[in-house]
CSV table of C-alpha atoms in Angstrom, one decimal:
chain,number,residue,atom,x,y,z
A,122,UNK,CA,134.5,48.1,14.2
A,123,UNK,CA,133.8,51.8,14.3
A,124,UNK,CA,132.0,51.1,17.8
A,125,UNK,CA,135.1,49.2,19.0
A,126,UNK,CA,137.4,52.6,18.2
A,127,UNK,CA,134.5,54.6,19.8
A,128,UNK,CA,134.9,53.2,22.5
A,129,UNK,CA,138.6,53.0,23.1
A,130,UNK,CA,138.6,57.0,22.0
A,131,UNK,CA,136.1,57.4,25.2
A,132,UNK,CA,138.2,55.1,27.1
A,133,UNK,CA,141.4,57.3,26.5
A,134,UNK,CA,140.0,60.5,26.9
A,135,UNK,CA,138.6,59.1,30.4
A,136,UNK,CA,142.3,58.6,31.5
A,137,UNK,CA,143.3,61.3,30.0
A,138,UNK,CA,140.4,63.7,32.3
A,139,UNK,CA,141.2,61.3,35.0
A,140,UNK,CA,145.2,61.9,35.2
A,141,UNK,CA,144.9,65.7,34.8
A,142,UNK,CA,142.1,65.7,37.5
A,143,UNK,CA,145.1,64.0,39.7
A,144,UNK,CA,147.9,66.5,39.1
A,145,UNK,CA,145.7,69.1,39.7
A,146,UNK,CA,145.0,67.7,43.1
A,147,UNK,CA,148.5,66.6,43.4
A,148,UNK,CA,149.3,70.0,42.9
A,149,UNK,CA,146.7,71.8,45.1
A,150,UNK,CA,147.9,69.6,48.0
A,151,UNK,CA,151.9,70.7,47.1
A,152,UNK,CA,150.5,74.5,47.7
A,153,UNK,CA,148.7,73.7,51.0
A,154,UNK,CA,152.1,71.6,52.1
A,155,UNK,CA,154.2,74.9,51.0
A,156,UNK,CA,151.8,77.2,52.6
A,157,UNK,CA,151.8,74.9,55.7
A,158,UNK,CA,147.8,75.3,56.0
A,159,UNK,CA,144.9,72.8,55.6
A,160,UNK,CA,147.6,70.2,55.9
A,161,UNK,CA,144.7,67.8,57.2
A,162,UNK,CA,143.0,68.3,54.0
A,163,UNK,CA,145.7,67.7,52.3
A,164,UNK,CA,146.9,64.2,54.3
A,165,UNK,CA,142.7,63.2,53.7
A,166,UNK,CA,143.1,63.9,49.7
A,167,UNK,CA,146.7,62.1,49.4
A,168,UNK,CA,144.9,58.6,52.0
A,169,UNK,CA,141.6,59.2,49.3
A,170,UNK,CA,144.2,59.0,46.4
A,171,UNK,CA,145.9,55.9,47.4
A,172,UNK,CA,143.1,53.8,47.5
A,173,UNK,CA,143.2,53.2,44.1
A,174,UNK,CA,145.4,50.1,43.4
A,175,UNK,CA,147.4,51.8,40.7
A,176,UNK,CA,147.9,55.1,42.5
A,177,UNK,CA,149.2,53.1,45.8
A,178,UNK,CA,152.2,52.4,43.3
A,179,UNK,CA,152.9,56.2,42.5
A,180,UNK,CA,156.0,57.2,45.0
A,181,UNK,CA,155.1,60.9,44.6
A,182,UNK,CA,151.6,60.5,46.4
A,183,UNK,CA,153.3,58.5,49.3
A,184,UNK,CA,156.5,61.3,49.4
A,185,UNK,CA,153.7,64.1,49.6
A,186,UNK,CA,151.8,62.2,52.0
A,187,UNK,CA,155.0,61.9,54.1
A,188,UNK,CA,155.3,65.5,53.9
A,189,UNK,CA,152.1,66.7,54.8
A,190,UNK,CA,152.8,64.7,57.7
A,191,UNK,CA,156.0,65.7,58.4
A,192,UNK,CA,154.7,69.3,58.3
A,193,UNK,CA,151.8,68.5,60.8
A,194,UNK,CA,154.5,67.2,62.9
A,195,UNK,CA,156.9,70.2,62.5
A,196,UNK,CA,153.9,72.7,63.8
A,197,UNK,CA,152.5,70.8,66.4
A,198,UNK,CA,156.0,70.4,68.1
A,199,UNK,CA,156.4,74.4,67.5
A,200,UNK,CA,153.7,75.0,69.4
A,201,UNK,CA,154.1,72.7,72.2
A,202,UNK,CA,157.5,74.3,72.7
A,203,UNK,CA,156.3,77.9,72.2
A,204,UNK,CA,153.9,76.0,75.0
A,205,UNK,CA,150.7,77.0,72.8
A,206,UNK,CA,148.0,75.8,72.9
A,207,UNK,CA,147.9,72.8,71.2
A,208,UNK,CA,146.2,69.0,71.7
A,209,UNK,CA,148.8,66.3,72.4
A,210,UNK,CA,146.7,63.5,71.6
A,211,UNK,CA,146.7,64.5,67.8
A,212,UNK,CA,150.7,65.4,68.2
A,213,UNK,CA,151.2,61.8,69.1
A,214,UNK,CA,149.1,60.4,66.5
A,215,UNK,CA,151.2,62.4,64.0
A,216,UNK,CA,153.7,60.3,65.3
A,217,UNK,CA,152.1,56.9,64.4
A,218,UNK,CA,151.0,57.8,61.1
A,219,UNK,CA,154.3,58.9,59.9
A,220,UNK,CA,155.3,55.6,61.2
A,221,UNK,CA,152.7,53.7,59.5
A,222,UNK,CA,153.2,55.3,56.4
A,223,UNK,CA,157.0,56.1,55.7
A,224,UNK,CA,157.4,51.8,56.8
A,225,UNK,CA,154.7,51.6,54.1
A,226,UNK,CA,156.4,53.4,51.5
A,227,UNK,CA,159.8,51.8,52.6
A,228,UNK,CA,157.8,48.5,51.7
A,229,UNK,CA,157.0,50.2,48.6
A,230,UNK,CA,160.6,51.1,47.4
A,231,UNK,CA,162.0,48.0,49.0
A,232,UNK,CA,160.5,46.1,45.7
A,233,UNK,CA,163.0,44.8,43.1
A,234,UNK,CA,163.0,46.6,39.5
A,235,UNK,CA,163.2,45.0,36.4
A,236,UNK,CA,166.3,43.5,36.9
A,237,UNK,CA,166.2,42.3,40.5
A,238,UNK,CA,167.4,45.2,42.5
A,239,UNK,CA,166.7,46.6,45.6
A,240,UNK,CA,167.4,50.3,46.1
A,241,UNK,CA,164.8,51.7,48.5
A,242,UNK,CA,166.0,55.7,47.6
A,243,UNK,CA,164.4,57.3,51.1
A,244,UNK,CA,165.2,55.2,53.7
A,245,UNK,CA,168.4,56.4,55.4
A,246,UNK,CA,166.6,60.1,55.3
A,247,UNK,CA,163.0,58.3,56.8
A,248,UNK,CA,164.5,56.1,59.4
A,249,UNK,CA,166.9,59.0,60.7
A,250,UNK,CA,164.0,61.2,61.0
A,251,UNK,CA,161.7,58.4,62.5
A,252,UNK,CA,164.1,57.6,64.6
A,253,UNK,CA,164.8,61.1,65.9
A,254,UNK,CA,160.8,61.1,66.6
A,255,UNK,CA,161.1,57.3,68.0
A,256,UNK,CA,160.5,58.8,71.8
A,257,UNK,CA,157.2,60.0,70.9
A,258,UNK,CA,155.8,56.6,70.2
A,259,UNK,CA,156.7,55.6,74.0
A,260,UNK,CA,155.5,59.0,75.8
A,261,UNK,CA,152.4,58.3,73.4
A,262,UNK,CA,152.0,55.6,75.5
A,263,UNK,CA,152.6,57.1,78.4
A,264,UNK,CA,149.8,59.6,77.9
A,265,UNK,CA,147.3,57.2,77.3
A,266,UNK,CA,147.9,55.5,80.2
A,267,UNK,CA,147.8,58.6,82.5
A,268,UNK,CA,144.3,59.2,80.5
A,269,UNK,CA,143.4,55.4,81.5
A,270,UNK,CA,142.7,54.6,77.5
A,271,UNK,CA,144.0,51.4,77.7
A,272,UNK,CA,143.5,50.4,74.2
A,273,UNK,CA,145.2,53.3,72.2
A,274,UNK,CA,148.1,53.3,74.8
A,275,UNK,CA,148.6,49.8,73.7
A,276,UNK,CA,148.9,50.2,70.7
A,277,UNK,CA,151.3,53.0,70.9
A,278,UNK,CA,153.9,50.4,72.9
A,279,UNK,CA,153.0,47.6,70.3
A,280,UNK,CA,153.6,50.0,67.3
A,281,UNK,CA,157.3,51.1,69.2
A,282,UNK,CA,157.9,47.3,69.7
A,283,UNK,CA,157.0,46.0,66.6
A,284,UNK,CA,158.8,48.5,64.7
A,285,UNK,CA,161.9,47.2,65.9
A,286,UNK,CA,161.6,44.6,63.2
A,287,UNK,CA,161.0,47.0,59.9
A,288,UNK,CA,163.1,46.8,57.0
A,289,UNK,CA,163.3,50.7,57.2
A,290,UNK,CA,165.2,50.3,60.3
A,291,UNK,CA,168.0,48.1,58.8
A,292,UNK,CA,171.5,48.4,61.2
A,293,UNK,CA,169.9,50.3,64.0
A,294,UNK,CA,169.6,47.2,66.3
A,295,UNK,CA,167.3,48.8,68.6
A,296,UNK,CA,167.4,44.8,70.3
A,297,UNK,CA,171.0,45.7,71.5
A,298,UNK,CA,170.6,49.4,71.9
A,299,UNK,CA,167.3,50.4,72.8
A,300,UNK,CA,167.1,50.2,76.7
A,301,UNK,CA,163.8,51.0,76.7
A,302,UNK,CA,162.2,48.0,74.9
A,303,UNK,CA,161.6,45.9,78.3
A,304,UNK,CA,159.8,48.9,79.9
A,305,UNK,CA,157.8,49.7,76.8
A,306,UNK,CA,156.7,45.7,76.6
A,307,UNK,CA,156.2,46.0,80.4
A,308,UNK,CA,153.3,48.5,80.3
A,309,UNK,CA,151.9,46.9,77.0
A,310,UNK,CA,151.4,43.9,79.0
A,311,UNK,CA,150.1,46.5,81.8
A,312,UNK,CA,147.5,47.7,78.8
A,313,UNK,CA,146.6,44.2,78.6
A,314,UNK,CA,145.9,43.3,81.7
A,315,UNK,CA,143.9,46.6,82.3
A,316,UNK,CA,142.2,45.3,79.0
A,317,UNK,CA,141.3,41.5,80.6
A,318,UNK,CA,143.0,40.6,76.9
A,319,UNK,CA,144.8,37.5,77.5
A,320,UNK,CA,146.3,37.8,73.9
A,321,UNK,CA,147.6,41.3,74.6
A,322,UNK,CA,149.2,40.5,78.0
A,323,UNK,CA,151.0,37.8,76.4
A,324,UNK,CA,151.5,39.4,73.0
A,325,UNK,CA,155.2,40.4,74.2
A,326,UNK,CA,155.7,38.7,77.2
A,327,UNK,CA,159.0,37.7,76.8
A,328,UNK,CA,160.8,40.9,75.8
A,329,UNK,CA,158.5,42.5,78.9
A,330,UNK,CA,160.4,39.6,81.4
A,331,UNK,CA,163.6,41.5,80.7
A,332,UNK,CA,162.4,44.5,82.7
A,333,UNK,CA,164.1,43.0,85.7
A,334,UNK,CA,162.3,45.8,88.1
A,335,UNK,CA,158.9,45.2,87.1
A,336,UNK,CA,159.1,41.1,87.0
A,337,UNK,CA,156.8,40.3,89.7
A,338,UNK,CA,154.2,42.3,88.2
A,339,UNK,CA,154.9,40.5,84.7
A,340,UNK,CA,154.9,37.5,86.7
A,341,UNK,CA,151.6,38.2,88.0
A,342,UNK,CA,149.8,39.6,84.4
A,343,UNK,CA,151.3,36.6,83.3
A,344,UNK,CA,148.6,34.3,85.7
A,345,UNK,CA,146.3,36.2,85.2
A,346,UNK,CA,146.4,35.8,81.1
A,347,UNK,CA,145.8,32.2,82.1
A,348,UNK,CA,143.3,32.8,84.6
A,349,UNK,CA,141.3,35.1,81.5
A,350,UNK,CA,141.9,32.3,79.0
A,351,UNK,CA,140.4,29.7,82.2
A,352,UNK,CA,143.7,27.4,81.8
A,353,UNK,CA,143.7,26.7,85.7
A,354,UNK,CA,146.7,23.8,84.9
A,355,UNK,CA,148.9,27.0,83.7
A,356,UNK,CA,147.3,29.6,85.9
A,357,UNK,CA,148.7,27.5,88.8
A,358,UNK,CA,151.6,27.0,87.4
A,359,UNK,CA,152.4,30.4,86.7
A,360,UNK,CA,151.2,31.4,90.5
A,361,UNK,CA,153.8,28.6,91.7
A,362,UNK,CA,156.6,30.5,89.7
A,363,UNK,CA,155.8,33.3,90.4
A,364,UNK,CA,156.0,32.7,94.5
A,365,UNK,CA,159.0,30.7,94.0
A,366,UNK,CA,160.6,33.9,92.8
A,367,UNK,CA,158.5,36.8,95.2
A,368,UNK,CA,157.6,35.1,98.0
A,369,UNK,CA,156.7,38.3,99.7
A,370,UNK,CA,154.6,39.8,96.5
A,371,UNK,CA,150.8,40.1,97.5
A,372,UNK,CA,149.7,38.1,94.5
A,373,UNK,CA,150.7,34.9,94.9
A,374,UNK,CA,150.3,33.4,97.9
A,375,UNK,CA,146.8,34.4,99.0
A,376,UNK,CA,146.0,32.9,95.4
A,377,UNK,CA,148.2,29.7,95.8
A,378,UNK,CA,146.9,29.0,99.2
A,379,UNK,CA,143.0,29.6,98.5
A,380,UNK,CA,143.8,27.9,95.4
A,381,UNK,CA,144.6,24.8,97.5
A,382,UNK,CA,142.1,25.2,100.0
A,383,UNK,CA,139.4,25.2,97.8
A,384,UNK,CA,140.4,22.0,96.3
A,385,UNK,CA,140.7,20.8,99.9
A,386,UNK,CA,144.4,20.2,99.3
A,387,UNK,CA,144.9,21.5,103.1
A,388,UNK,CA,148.3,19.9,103.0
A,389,UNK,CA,149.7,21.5,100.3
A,390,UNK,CA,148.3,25.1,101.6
A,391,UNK,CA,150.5,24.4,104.8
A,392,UNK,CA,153.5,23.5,102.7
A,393,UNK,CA,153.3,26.7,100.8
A,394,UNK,CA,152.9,29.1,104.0
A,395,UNK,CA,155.7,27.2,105.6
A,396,UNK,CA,158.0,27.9,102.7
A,397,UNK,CA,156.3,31.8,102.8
A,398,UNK,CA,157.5,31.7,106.5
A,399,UNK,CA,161.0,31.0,105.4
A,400,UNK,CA,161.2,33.8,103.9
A,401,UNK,CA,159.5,36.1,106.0
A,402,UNK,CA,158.7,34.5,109.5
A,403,UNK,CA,157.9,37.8,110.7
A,404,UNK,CA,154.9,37.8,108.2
A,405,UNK,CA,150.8,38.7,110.1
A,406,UNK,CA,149.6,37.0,106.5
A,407,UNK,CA,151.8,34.1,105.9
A,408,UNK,CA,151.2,33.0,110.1
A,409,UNK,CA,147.4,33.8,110.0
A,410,UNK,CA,147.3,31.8,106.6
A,411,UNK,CA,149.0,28.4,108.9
A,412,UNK,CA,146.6,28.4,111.3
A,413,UNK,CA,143.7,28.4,108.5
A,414,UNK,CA,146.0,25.5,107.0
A,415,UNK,CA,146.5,23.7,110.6
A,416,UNK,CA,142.7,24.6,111.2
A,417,UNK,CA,141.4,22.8,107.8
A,418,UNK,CA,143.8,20.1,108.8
A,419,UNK,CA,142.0,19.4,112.0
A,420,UNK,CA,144.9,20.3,113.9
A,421,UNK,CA,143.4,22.9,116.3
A,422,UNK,CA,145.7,22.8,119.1
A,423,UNK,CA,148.5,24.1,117.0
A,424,UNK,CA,145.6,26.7,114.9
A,425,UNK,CA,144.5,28.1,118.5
A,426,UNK,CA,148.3,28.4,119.7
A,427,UNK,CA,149.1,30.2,116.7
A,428,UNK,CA,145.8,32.4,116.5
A,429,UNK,CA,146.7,33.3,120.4
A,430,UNK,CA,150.1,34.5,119.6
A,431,UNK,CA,149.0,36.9,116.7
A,432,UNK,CA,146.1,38.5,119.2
A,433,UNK,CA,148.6,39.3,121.6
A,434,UNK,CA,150.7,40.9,119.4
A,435,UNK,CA,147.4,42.4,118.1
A,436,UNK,CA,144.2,42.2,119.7
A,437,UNK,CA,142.0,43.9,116.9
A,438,UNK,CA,143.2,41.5,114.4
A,439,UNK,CA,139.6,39.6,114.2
A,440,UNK,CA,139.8,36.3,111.7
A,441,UNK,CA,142.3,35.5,114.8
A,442,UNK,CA,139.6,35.2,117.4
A,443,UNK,CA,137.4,33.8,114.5
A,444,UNK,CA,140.0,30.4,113.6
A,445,UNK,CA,140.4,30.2,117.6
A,446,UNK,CA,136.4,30.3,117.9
A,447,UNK,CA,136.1,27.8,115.1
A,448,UNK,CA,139.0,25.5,115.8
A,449,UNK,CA,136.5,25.1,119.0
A,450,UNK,CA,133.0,24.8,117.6
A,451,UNK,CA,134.3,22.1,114.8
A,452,UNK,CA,135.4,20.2,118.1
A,453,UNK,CA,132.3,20.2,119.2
A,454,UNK,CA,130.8,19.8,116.3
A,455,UNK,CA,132.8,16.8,115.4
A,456,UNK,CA,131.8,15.0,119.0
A,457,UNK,CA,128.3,15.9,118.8
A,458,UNK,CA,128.2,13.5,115.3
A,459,UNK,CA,128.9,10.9,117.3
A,460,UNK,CA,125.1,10.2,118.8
A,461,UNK,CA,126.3,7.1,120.4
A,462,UNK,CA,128.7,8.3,122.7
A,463,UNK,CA,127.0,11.7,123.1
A,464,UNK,CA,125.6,11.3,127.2
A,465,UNK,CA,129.5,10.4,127.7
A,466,UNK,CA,131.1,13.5,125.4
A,467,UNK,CA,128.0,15.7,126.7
A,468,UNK,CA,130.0,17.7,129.1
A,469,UNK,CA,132.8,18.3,126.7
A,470,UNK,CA,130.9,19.3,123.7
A,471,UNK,CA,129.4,22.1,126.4
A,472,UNK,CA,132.8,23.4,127.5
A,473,UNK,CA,133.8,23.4,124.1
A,474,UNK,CA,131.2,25.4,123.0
A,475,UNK,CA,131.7,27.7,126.3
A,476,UNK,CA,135.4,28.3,124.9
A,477,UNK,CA,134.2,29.1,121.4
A,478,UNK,CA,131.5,31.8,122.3
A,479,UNK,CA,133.8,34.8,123.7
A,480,UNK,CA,136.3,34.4,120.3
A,481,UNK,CA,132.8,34.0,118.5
A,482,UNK,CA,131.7,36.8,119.8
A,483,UNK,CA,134.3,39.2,119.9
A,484,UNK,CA,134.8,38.1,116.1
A,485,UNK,CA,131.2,39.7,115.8
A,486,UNK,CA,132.2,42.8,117.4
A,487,UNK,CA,135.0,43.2,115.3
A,488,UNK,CA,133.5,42.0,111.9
A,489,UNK,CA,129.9,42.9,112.1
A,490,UNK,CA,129.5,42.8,108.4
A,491,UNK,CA,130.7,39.5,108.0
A,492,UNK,CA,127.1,37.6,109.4
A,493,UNK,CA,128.0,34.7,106.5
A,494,UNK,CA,130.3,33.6,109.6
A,495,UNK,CA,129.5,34.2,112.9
A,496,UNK,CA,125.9,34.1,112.7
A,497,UNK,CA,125.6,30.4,112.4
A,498,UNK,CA,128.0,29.1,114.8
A,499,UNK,CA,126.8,32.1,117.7
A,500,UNK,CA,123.5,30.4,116.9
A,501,UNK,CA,124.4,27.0,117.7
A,502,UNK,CA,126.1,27.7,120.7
A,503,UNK,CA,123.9,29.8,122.4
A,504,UNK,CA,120.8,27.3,121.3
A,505,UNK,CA,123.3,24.1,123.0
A,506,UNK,CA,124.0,26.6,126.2
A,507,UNK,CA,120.9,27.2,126.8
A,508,UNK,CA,121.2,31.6,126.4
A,509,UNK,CA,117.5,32.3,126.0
A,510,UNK,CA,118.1,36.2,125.7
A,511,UNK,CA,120.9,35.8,123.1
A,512,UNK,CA,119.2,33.3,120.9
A,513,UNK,CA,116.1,34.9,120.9
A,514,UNK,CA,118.7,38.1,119.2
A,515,UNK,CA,120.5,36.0,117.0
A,516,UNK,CA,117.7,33.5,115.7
A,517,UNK,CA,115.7,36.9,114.8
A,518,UNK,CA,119.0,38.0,112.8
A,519,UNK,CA,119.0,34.7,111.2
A,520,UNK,CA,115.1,35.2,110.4
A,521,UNK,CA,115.7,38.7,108.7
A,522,UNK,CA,118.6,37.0,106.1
């Protein structure tokens, strides 16, 4: 029994050193908040103190804590007024934590007392001030993106989005008021797609499609979400909507049409650059892209016509020459399978090949770099026309591959 009473006598005194260690931190921070020095000290003692499951309950450590940071915010927006020298980065992360933590305490106060009421005491003064400060949160952002650090700017646009929602911010309706919310869920989904995190770009995807001005690119982050998460079905999809609306945006149609062409679905890539041409029938990329469609399609007459037009109206432009060239050699090619008629086709598998050589070759002049398609076809028709001197040259390139 005496042991019991022992112990109980220890166990008291321990609390009792334990809460008078406490206030005299609690008071060492209040002079360093008053004094307006070592205030980082004083915001690591206050964090260290609230770890403990009990103190998290004490309102004064949180109301100091939101002072110390308050106080940190006060100086640091002196200085960058004064224009002193000062680092922005840990001015905007003020910010956040005095959002993190005054929401925290709100959560805190918002708890019903013994009799089932709900009086949270600070939060009229903590969402005014927060909401003076509220701009910070998106020119955080804004910094981190002009700094190319992708993942903190996110999170600066998710914490001003999200926030929308807190208890703390009861009647504000930042929804119906807040005109930036679209552009602040626009470059969050910017972040993400910087980030090649599918969740992110979507994360707030449909307050981002409000940003009227920046739809095609949230149309195109959108695809490529999908295209990250390798859902092709919805990728498509989300390519096909997006052209519907900008036919004219670089994004989609290249992607829509190779999309087709590579699953030989030559038909539909033609349907798609008609409907391009409709829009814009002035268009070098949506007529090139036809004659690649009419080429694929075996309809070379109408590729070559097509392909002629654009060199006249630019004779550097060199896939041109190169679906003229080719829209000739597949002729060829195509007659030459045929070994039983092949005395009889002879002469116009040659003057095919005659026709395709000077677009071949002029496709080479323009686009050396691109040997993955002129040196095979330069090599068959100089080996079927006999050109000693210029097979010799292009079987050696082929040799040196």
């Amino acid at each position: 029994m005496k042991s019991i009473k022992f112990f109980l006598i220890c166990i008291c005194l321990l609390s009792s050193l334990s809460g008078f260690a406490q206030k005299k931190q609690l008071q060492a921070v209040r002079d360093q908040i008053k004094a307006g020095k070592e205030l980082a000290r004083a915001e690591n003692t206050l964090r260290g103190l609230l770890v403990d499951s009990v103190s998290r309950k004490n309102s004064k450590i949180w109301l100091l804590l939101c002072d110390a940071l308050v106080k940190q915010y006060e100086q640091g927006n002196e200085k960058l007024y004064l224009k002193q020298k000062y680092d922005t980065a840990a001015f905007f992360s003020v910010t956040r934590r005095l959002y993190d933590t005054m929401s925290r305490f709100d959560s805190l106060e918002a708890q019903p007392d013994a009799k089932g009421r709900v009086r949270p005491k600070y939060r009229v003064k903590h969402a005014a001030f927060l909401n003076s400060i509220r701009p910070n949160l998106f020119n955080g952002g804004a910094y981190f993106v002009h700094r190319k650090d992708y993942q903190t700017a996110f999170d600066y646009y998710s914490d001003y989005l999200q926030s929308v929602s807190y208890p703390l911010f009861t009647g504000y309706d930042y929804m119906q008021h807040d005109a930036l919310i679209p552009h602040a869920a626009y470059w969050a989904m910017f972040c993400g797609y910087k980030l090649s995190d599918a969740d992110r770009i979507m994360r707030f995807k449909d307050l981002a499609e409000r940003d009227t001005s920046m739809l095609n690119f949230v149309r195109q982050y959108e695809a490529e979400a999908y295209l990250v998460k390798k859902d092709t079905a919805m990728y498509v999809k989300s390519l096909q909507v997006g052209f519907e609306q900008y036919p004219n945006f670089a994004f989609f149609f290249p992607r829509l049409v190779e999309y087709y062409a590579r699953k030989s679905e030559h038909e539909k890539a033609l349907e798609i650059t008609e409907r391009a041409l409709k829009a814009d029938s002035t268009s070098l990329l949506f007529r090139f892209a036809k004659s690649t469609a009419l080429l694929n399609l075996g309809r070379y007459g109408e590729c070559i016509q097509l392909c002629t037009q654009l060199i006249k109206e630019n004779d550097s432009f060199a896939d041109a020459y190169y679906n003229i060239g080719l829209a000739y050699f597949n002729q060829a090619i195509e007659l030459n399978k045929d070994r039983q008629k092949y005395r009889s086709n002879r002469e116009k598998i040659i003057t095919l090949y005659q026709r395709s050589k000077p677009y071949m070759e002029k496709y080479r002049e323009l686009a050396p770099e691109a040997k993955s398609k002129w040196l095979a076809p330069l090599y068959t028709i100089y080996l079927n026309l006999n050109m000693g001197k210029e097979f010799d040259e292009i079987d050696k390139i082929r040799k040196e591959k």
